[in-house]
Tab-separated table of C-alpha atoms in Angstrom:
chain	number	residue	atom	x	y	z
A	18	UNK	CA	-232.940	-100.651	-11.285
A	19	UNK	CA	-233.055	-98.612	-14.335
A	20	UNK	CA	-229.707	-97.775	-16.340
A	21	UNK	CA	-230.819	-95.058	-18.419
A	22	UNK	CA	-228.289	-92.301	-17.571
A	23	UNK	CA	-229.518	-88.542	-17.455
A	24	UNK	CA	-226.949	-86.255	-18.841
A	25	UNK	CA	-226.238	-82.828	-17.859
A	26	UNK	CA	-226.721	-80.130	-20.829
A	27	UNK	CA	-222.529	-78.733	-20.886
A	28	UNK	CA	-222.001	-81.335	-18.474
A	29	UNK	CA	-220.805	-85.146	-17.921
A	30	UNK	CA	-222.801	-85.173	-14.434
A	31	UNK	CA	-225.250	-88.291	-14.199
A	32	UNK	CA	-227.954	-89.517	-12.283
A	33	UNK	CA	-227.652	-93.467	-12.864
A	34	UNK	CA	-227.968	-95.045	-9.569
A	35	UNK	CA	-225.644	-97.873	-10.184
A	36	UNK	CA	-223.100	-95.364	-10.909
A	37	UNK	CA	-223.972	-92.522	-8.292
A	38	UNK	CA	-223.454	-96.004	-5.982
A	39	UNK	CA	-220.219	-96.649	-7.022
A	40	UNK	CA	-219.012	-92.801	-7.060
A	41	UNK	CA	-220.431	-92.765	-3.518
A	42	UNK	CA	-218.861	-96.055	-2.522
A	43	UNK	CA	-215.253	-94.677	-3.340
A	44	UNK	CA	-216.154	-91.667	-1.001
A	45	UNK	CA	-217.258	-93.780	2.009
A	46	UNK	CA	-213.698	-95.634	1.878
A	47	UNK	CA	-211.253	-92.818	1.541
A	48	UNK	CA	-213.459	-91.533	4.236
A	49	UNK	CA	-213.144	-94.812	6.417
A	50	UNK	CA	-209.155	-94.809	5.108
A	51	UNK	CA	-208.552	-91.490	6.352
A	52	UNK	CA	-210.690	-92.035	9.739
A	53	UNK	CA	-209.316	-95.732	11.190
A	54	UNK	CA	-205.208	-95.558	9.785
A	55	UNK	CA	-204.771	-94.120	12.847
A	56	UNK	CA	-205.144	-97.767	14.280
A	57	UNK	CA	-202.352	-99.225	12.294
A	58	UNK	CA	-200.096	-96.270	13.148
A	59	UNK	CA	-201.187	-95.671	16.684
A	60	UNK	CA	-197.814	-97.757	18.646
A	61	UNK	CA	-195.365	-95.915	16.048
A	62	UNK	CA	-196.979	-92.461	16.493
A	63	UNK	CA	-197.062	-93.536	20.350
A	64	UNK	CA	-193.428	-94.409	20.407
A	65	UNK	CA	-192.186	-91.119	18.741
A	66	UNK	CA	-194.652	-88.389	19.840
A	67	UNK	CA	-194.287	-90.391	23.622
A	68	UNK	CA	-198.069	-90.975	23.876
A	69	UNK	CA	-200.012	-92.587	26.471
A	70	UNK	CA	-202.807	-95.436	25.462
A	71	UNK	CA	-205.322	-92.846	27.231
A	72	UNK	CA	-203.843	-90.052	24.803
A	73	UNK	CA	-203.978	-92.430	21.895
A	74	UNK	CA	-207.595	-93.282	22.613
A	75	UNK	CA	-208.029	-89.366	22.768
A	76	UNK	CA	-206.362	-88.950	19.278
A	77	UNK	CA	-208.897	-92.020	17.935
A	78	UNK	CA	-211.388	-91.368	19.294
A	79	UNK	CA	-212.972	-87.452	20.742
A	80	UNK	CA	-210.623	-85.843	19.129
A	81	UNK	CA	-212.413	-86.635	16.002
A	82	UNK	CA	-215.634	-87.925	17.021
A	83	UNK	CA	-216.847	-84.222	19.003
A	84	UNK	CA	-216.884	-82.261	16.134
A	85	UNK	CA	-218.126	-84.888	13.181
A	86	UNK	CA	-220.192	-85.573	15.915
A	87	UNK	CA	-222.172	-82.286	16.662
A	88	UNK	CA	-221.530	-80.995	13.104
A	89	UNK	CA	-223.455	-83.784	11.771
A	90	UNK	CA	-226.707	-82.571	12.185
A	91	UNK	CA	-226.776	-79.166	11.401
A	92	UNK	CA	-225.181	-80.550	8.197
A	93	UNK	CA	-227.451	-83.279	8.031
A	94	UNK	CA	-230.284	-80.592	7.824
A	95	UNK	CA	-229.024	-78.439	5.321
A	96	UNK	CA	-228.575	-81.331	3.364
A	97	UNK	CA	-232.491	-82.312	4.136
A	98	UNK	CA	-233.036	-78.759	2.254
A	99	UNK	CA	-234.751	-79.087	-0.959
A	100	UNK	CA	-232.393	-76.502	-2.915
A	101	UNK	CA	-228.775	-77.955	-1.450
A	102	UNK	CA	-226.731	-79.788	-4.013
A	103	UNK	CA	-225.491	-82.795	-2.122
A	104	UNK	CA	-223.148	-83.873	-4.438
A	105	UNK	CA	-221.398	-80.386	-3.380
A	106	UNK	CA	-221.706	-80.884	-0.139
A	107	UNK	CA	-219.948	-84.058	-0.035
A	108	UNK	CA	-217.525	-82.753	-2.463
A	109	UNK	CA	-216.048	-80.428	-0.314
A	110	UNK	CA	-216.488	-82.164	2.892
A	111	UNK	CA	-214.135	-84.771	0.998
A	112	UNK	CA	-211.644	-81.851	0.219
A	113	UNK	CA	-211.682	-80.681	3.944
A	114	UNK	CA	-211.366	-84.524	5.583
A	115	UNK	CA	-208.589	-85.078	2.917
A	116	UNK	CA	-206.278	-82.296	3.490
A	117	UNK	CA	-206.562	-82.585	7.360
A	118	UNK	CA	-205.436	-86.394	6.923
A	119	UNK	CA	-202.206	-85.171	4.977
A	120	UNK	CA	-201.779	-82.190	7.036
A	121	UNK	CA	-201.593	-84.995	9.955
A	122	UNK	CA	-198.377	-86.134	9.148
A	123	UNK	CA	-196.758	-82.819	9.888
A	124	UNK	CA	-197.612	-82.485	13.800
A	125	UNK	CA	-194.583	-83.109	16.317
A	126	UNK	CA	-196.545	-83.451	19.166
A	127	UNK	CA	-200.129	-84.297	20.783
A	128	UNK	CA	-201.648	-80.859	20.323
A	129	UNK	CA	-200.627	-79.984	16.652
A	130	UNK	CA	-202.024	-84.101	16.010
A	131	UNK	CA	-204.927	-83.344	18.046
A	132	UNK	CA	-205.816	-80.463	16.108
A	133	UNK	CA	-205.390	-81.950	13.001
A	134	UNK	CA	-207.855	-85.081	13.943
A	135	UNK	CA	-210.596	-82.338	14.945
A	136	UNK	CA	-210.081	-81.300	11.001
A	137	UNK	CA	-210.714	-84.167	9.828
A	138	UNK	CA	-213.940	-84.618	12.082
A	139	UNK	CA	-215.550	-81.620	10.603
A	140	UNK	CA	-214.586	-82.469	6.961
A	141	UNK	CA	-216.124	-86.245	7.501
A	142	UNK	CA	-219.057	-85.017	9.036
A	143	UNK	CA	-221.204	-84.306	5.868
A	144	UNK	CA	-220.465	-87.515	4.150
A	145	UNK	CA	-223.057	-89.984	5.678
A	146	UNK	CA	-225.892	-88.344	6.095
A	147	UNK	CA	-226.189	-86.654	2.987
A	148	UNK	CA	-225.471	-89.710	1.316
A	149	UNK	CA	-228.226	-91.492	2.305
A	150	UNK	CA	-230.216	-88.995	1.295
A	151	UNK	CA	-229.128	-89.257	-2.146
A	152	UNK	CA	-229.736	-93.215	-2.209
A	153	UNK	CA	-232.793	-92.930	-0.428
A	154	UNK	CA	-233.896	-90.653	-2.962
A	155	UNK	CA	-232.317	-92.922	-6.031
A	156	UNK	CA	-233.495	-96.538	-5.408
A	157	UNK	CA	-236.939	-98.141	-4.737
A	158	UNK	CA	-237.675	-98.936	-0.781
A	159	UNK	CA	-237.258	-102.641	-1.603
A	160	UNK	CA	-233.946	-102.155	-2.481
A	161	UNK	CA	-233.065	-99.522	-0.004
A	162	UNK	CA	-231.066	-101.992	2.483
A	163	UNK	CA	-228.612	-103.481	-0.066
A	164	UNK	CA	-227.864	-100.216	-1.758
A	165	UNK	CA	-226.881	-98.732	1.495
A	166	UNK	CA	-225.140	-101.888	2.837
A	167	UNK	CA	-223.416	-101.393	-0.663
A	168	UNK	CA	-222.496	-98.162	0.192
A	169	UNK	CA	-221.888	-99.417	3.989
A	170	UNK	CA	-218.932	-101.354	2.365
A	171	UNK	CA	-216.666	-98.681	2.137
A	172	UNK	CA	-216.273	-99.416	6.178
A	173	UNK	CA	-214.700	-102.754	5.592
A	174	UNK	CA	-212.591	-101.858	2.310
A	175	UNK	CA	-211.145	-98.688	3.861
A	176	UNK	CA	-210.340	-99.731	7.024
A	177	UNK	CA	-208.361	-103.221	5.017
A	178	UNK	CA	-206.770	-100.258	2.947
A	179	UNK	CA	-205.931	-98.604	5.831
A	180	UNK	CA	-204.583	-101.927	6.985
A	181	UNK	CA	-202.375	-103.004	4.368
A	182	UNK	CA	-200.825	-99.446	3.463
A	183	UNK	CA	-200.870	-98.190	6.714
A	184	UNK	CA	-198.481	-100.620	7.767
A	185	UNK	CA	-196.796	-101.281	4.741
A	186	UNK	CA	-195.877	-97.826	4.245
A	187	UNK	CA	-194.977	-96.969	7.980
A	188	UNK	CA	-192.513	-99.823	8.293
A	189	UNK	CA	-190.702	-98.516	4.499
A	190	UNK	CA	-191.319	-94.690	5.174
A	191	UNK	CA	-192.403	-94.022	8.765
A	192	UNK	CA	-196.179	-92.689	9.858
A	193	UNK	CA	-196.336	-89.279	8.708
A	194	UNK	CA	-195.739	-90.648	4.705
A	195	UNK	CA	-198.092	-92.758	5.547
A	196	UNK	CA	-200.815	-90.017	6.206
A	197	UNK	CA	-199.839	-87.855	4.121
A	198	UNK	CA	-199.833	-90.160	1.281
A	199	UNK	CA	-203.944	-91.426	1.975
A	200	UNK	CA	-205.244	-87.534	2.048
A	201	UNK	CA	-204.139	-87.132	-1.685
A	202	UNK	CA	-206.815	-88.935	-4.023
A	203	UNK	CA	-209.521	-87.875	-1.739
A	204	UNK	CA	-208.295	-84.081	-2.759
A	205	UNK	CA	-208.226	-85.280	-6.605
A	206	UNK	CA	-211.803	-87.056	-5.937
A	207	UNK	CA	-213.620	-84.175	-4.444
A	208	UNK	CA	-212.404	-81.979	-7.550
A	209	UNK	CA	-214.145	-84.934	-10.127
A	210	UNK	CA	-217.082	-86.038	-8.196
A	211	UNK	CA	-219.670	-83.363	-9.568
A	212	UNK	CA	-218.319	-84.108	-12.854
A	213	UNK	CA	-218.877	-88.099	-11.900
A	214	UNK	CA	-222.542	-88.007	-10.500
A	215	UNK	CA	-225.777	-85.218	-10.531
A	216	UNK	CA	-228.132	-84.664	-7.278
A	217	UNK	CA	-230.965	-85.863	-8.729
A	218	UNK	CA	-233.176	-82.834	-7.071
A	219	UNK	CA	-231.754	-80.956	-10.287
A	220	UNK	CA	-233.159	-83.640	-12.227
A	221	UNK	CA	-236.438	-84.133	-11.238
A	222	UNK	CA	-237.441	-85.710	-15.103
A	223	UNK	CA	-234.697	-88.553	-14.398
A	224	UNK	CA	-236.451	-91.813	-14.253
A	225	UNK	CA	-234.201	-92.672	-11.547
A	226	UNK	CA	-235.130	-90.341	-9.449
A	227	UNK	CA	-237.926	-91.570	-7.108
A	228	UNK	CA	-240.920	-88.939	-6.895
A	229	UNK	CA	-243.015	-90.640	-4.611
A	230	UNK	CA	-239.953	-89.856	-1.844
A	231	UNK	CA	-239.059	-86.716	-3.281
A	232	UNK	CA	-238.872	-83.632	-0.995
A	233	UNK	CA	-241.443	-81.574	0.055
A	234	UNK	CA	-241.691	-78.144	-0.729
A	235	UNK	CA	-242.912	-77.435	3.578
A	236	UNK	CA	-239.953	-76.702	5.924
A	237	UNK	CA	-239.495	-79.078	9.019
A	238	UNK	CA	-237.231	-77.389	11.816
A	239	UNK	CA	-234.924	-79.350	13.446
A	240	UNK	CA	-237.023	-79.417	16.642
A	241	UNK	CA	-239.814	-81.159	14.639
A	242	UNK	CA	-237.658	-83.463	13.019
A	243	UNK	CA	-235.966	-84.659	16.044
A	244	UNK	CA	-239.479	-84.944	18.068
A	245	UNK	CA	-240.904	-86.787	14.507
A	246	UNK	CA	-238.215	-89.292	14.801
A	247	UNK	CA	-237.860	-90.308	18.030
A	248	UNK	CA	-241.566	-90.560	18.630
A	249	UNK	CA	-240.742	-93.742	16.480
A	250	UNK	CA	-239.862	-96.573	19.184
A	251	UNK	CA	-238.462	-98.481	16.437
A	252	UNK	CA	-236.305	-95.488	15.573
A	253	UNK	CA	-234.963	-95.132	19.282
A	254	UNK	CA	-234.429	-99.019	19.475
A	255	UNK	CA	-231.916	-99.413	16.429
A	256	UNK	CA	-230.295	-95.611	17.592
A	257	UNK	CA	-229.487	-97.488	20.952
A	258	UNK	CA	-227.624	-100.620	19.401
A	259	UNK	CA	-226.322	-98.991	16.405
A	260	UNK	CA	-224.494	-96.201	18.977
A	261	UNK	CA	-223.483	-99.699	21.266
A	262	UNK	CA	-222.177	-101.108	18.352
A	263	UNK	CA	-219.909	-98.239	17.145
A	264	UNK	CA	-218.633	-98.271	20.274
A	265	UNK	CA	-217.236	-101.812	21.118
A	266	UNK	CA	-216.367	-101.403	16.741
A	267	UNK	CA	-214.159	-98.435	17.100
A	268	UNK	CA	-212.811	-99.571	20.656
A	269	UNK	CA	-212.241	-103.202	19.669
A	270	UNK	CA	-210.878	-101.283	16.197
A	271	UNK	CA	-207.852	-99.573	17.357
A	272	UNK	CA	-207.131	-101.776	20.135
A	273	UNK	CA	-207.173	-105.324	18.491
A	274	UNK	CA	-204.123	-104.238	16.613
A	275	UNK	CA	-202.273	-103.062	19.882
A	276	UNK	CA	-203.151	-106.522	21.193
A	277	UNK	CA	-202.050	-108.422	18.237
A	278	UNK	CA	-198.503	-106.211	18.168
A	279	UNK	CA	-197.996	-106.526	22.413
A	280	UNK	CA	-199.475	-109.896	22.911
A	281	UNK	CA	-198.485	-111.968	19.766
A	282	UNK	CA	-195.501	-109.698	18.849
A	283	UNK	CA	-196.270	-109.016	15.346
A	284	UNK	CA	-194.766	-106.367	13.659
A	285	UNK	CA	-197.470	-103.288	12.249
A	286	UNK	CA	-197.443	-104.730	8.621
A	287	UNK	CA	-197.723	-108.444	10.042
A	288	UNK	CA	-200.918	-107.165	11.993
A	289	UNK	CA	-201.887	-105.146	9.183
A	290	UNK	CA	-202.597	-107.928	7.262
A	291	UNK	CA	-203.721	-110.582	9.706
A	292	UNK	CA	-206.165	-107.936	10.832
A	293	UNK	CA	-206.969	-106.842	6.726
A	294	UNK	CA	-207.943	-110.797	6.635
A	295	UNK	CA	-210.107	-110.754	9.883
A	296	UNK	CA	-211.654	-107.370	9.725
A	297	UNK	CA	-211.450	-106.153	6.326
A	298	UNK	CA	-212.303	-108.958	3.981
A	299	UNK	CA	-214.936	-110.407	6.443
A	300	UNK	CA	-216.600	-106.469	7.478
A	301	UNK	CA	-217.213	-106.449	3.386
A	302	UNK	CA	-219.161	-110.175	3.317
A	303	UNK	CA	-220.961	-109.263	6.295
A	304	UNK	CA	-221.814	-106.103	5.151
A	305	UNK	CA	-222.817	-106.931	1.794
A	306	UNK	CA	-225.024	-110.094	3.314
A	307	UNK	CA	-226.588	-108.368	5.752
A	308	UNK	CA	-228.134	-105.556	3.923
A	309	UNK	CA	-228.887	-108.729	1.276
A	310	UNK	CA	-230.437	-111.101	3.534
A	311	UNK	CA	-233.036	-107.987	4.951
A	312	UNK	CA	-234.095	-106.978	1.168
A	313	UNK	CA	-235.094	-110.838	0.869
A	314	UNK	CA	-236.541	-112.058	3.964
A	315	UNK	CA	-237.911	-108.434	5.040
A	316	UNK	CA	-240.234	-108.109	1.636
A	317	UNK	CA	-241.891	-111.421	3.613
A	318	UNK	CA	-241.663	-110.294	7.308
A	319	UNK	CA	-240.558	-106.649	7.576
A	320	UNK	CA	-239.528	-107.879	11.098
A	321	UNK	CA	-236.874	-109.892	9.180
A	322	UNK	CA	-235.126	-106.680	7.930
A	323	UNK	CA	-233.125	-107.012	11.653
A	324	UNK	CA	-233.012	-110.770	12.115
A	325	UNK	CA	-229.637	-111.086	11.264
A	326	UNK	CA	-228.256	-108.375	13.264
A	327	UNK	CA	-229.287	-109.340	16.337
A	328	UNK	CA	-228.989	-113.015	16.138
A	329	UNK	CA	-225.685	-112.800	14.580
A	330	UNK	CA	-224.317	-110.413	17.453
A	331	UNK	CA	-225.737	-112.841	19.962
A	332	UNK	CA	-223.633	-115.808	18.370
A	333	UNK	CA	-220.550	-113.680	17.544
A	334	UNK	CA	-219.976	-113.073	21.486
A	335	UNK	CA	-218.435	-116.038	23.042
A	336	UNK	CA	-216.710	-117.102	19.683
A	337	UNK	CA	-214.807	-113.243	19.982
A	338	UNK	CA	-214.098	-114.054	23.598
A	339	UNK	CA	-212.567	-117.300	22.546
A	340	UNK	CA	-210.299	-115.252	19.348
A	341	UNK	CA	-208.886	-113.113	22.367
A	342	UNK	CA	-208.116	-115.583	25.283
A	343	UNK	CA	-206.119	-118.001	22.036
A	344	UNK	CA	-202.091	-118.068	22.653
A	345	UNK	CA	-201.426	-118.388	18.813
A	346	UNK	CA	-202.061	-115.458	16.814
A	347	UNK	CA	-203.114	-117.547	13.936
A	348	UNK	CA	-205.622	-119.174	15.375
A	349	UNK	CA	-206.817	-115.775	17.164
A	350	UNK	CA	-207.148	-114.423	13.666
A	351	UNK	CA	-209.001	-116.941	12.330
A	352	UNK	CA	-211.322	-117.005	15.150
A	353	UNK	CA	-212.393	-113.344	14.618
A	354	UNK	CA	-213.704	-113.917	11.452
A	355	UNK	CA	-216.476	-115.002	11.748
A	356	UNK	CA	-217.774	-113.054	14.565
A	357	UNK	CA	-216.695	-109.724	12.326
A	358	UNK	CA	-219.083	-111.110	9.693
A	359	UNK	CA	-221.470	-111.254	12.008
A	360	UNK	CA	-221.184	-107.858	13.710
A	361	UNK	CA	-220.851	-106.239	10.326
A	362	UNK	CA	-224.775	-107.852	8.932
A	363	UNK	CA	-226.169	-104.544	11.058
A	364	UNK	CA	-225.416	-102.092	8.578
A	365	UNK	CA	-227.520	-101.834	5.350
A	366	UNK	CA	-230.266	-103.028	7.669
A	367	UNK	CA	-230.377	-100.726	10.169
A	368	UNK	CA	-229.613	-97.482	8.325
A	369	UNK	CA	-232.525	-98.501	5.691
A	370	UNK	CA	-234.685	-98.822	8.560
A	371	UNK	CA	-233.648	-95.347	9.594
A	372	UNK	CA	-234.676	-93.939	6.229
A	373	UNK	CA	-237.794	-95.821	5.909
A	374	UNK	CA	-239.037	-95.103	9.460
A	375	UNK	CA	-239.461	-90.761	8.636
A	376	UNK	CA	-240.547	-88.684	6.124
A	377	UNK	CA	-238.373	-88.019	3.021
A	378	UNK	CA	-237.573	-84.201	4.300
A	379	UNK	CA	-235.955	-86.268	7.742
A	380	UNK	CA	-233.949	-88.403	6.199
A	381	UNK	CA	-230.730	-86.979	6.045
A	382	UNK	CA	-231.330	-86.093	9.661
A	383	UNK	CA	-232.639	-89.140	11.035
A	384	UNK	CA	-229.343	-90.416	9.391
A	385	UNK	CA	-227.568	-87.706	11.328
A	386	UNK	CA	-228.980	-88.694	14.608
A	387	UNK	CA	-227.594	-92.034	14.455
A	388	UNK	CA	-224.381	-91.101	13.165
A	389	UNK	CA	-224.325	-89.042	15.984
A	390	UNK	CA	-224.928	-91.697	18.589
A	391	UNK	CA	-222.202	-93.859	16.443
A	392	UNK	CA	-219.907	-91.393	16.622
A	393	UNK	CA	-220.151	-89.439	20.360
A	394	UNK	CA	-220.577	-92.985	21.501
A	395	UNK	CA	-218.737	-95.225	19.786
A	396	UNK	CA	-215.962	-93.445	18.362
A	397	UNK	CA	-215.291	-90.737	20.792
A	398	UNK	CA	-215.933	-93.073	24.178
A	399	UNK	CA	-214.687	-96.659	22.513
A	400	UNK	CA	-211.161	-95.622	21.878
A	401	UNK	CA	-210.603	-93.665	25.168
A	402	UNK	CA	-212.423	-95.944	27.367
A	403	UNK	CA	-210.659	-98.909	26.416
A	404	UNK	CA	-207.427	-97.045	26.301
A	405	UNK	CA	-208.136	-95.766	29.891
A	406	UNK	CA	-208.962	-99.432	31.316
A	407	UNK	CA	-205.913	-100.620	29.659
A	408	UNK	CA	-203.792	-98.102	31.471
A	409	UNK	CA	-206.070	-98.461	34.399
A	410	UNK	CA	-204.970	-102.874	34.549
A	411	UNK	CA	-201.457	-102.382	33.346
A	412	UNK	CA	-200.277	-102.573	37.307
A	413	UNK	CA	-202.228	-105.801	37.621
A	414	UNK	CA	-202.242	-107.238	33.727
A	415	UNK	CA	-198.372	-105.971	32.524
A	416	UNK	CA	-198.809	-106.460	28.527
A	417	UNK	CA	-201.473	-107.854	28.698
A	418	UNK	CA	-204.011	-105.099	29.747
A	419	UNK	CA	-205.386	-104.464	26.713
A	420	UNK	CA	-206.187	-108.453	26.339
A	421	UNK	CA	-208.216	-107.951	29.844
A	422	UNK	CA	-210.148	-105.552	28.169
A	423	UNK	CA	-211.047	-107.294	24.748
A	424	UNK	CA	-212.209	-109.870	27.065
A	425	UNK	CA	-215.159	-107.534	28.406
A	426	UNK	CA	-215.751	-105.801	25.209
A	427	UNK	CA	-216.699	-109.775	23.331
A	428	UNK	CA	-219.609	-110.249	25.717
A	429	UNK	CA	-220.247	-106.502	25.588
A	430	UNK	CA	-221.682	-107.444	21.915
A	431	UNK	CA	-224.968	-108.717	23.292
A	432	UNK	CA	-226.460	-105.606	24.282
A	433	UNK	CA	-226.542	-104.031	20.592
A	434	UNK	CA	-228.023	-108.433	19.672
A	435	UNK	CA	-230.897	-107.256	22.918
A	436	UNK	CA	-232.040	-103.868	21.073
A	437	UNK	CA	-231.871	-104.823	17.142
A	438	UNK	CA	-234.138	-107.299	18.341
A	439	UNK	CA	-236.778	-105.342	20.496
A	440	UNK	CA	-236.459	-102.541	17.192
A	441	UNK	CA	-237.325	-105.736	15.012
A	442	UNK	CA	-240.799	-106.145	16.315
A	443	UNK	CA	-241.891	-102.700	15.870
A	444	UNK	CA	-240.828	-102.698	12.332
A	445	UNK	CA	-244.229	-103.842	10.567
A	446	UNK	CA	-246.337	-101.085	12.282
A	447	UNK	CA	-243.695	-98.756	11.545
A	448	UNK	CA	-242.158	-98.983	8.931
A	449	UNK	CA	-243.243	-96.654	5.809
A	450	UNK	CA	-244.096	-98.421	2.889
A	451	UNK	CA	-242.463	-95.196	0.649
C-alpha cells in the first residue's frame, strides 16, 4: 500500500489509505460506542424509567434498528453517486448519531428514550455503507478483506469502550452522565474529519486512488442495483448469515450482560469488564484474523475467503452453550472467549465479498443491503425477541429466563456456519477479480 499522501491545495485533507483507515476506524467505534452502551446501562435505565425486558429489547433494538435500517439505502445510494463527498456524508451522520446519544441522557421516560434511540438510528445510518465505498475505492482487491476487517474492528473496541465506561461511569455518576458523556468527541470528530481525510473522487490523480474500480460516469437506479445484486447467489448466501448473525450478536449482546448481573450477581462495572475481556478484546482478534486469514488463503482458493466463518461458527456453538449452562461466572467468561473469536472471523470476509461480488457504482449499496438485513434482523428482532422469550419463561424459569434463552441462541449459531458455507462455493465463479 502506497504512503504517498495527496494534499489538498488550502487544505490539510489527505487521501493516504493507511490514514483514511485509521480516521475511519475511530468513526466505526464511537459509532459502535454510541449504538451497544445501551447494554451496559439497560438494568439501571430499567430500574429507574420502570422498564420491562420486552421494552428494553424495544429501546435496543427497533427503536434504532427501523430507521438506520430503511435509511440505509437511500443513503447508501447517494453515496454510490459519483459527485457525493463521502467524507461529508459521514461527517455529519457522525454529528447527528452523536448528539442523539447525549441528548439520550435527558429522557424521563420510555417515549422521550425511544425517540431519542430513533435519532441516533438515522444519524448511524450513513456510516457503513459509505465507508466501504471509500475503502473499496482506496485499497487493491487483494487487500480488500483485511482493510475492512480493520475497519470492522471498531465493533469490538467500541462495544469494550462501551463496556468499561459504561459501567464505570454509571455506578460513579448514574446512566444519563454516562450517555451524555460518549456523544461528545463524536460531535468534536465530525467537525475535524474533512480536515483529517479527502474522498478520493476529488482526487482522481492520487496514486491511491484505485481507477480500475473507480465510478462510472452511467447512472444505475436502485431497482437495477438491487436486481444486479441479488441475481448473485453468492451475494444472497452471505446476506442470509450475515443478517442471522447480527441477530443472535445483538440479542446475545444486550442480554449476556443481564445474565451475568441476574444469574452471577455481578455488579454493571464487574460485568462490564468480564464482558470487555470476553467480547471486546476477543471481537478485535477475531476480527482482525478473520479478514487476515481470507486475504491469505483466498488469493489460493477464493472459496477460502469464507472458510473461517463458517467453520468457526460451527465449532463456537456447543462451547457457547457450555459458557451459559457454567455456575461460576469466571469460568462462564472464560468460556465465551473463544467462541466470540470465532463468531467475530465473519466480518472483513464477508463484507469484502459484498464489494467484490458488484460493480463499483453498487457498492455502497450492496453494502447497504446487508446492513439492512443486519440491522432489521439482527438488531431490531435480536434484542426484542430475546427480551420477549425472557419475559415469556420468567413464570417457569424465575431469574433465570434469560439463561433459558442464551441456551437456544448458542446452537442458533449454526445456521449463519450452514450459509457462509453454501456462499463459499460460489465465490470462484463469482467473485470479480476488480
Amino acid at each position: 500500500m502506497n504512503d504517498r499522501t495527496a494534499v489538498r491545495s488550502g487544505g490539510l485533507a489527505i487521501t493516504n489509505p493507511k490514514i483514511m483507515l485509521f480516521a475511519l476506524l475511530l468513526v466505526y467505534i464511537l459509532n459502535f460506542l454510541d449504538r451497544q452502551i445501551v447494554n451496559i446501562l439497560a438494568e439501571p435505565i430499567k430500574g429507574e424509567l420502570g422498564l420491562s425486558d420486552t421494552q428494553l429489547g424495544l429501546l435496543a433494538g427497533p427503536a434504532f434498528a427501523v430507521f438506520y435500517a430503511v435509511l440505509g439505502i437511500p443513503i447508501a445510494r447517494y453515496a454510490d453517486n459519483a459527485k457525493t463527498n463521502r467524507v461529508w456524508l459521514i461527517s455529519i451522520c457522525l454529528a447527528v448519531w452523536s448528539g442523539m446519544t447525549a441528548i439520550c441522557g435527558f429522557a424521563q421516560n420510555f417515549a422521550q428514550l425511544a425517540l431519542a434511540r430513533i435519532g441516533v438510528g438515522v444519524g448511524e445510518a450513513g456510516c457503513t455503507p459509505a465507508a466501504h465505498s471509500l475503502i473499496a475505492d482506496s485499497v487493491p482487491p487483494e487487500k480488500r478483506s483485511s482493510a475492512i476487517a480493520f475497519f470492522g474492528l471498531g465493533i469490538p473496541i467500541g462495544g469494550l469502550l462501551g463496556l468499561i465506561i459504561g459501567g464505570i461511569v454509571n455506578d460513579q455518576y448514574g446512566w444519563r452522565i454516562a450517555l451524555m458523556l460518549v456523544g461528545m468527541p463524536g460531535i468534536l470528530l465530525a467537525f475535524l474529519l474533512p480536515l483529517i481525510i479527502r474522498d478520493p473522487r476529488r482526487c482522481a490523480d492520487s496514486a491511491h486512488f484505485n481507477t480500475a474500480d473507480s465510478p462510472v460516469k452511467a447512472k444505475l437506479s436502485i431497482k437495477d442495483a438491487v436486481r444486479e445484486v441479488f441475481a448473485s447467489k453468492a451475494y444472497l448466501y452471505v446476506f442470509i448469515a450475515a443478517s442471522f448473525t447480527a441477530f443472535l450478536s445483538y440479542g446475545k449482546g444486550l442480554w449476556t450482560i443481564s445474565f451475568f448481573i441476574r444469574s452471577h450477581g455481578l455488579s454493571t462495572t464487574e460485568a462490564g469488564l468480564a464482558m470487555a475481556v470476553a467480547l471486546g478484546i476477543s471481537g478485535i482478534i477475531g476480527t482482525w484474523l478473520g479478514g487476515k486469514m481470507a486475504d491469505v488463503f483466498g488469493k489460493r482458493d477464493k472459496r477460502q475467503i469464507l472458510t473461517l466463518p463458517a467453520i468457526g461458527m460451527a465449532i463456537a456453538a456447543p462451547i457457547l452453550f457450555a459458557g451459559y449452562w457454567a455456575e461460576d461466572w469466571r469460568i462462564a467468561v472464560a468460556l465465551l472467549i473463544l467462541p466470540t473469536i470465532l463468531n467475530s472471523a465473519y466480518y472483513g470476509p464477508a463484507y469484502g465479498c459484498v464489494q467484490g461480488l458488484v460493480r463499483p457504482e453498487a457498492r455502497a449499496i450492496a453494502a447497504s443491503l446487508v446492513v439492512f438485513g443486519q440491522n432489521l434482523i439482527g438488531l431490531g428482532m435480536g434484542p426484542l425477541l430475546f427480551g420477549v422469550l425472557s419475559d415469556w419463561l420468567q413464570p417457569m424459569a424465575g431469574d433465570e429466563s434469560v439463561r433459558w434463552v442464551l441456551y437456544g441462541a448458542a446452537w442458533l449459531g449454526l445456521i449463519p456456519a450452514f450459509f457462509f458455507w453454501r456462499a463459499s462455493l460460489r465465490l470462484n465463479a463469482e467473485l470479480k477479480s476488480g
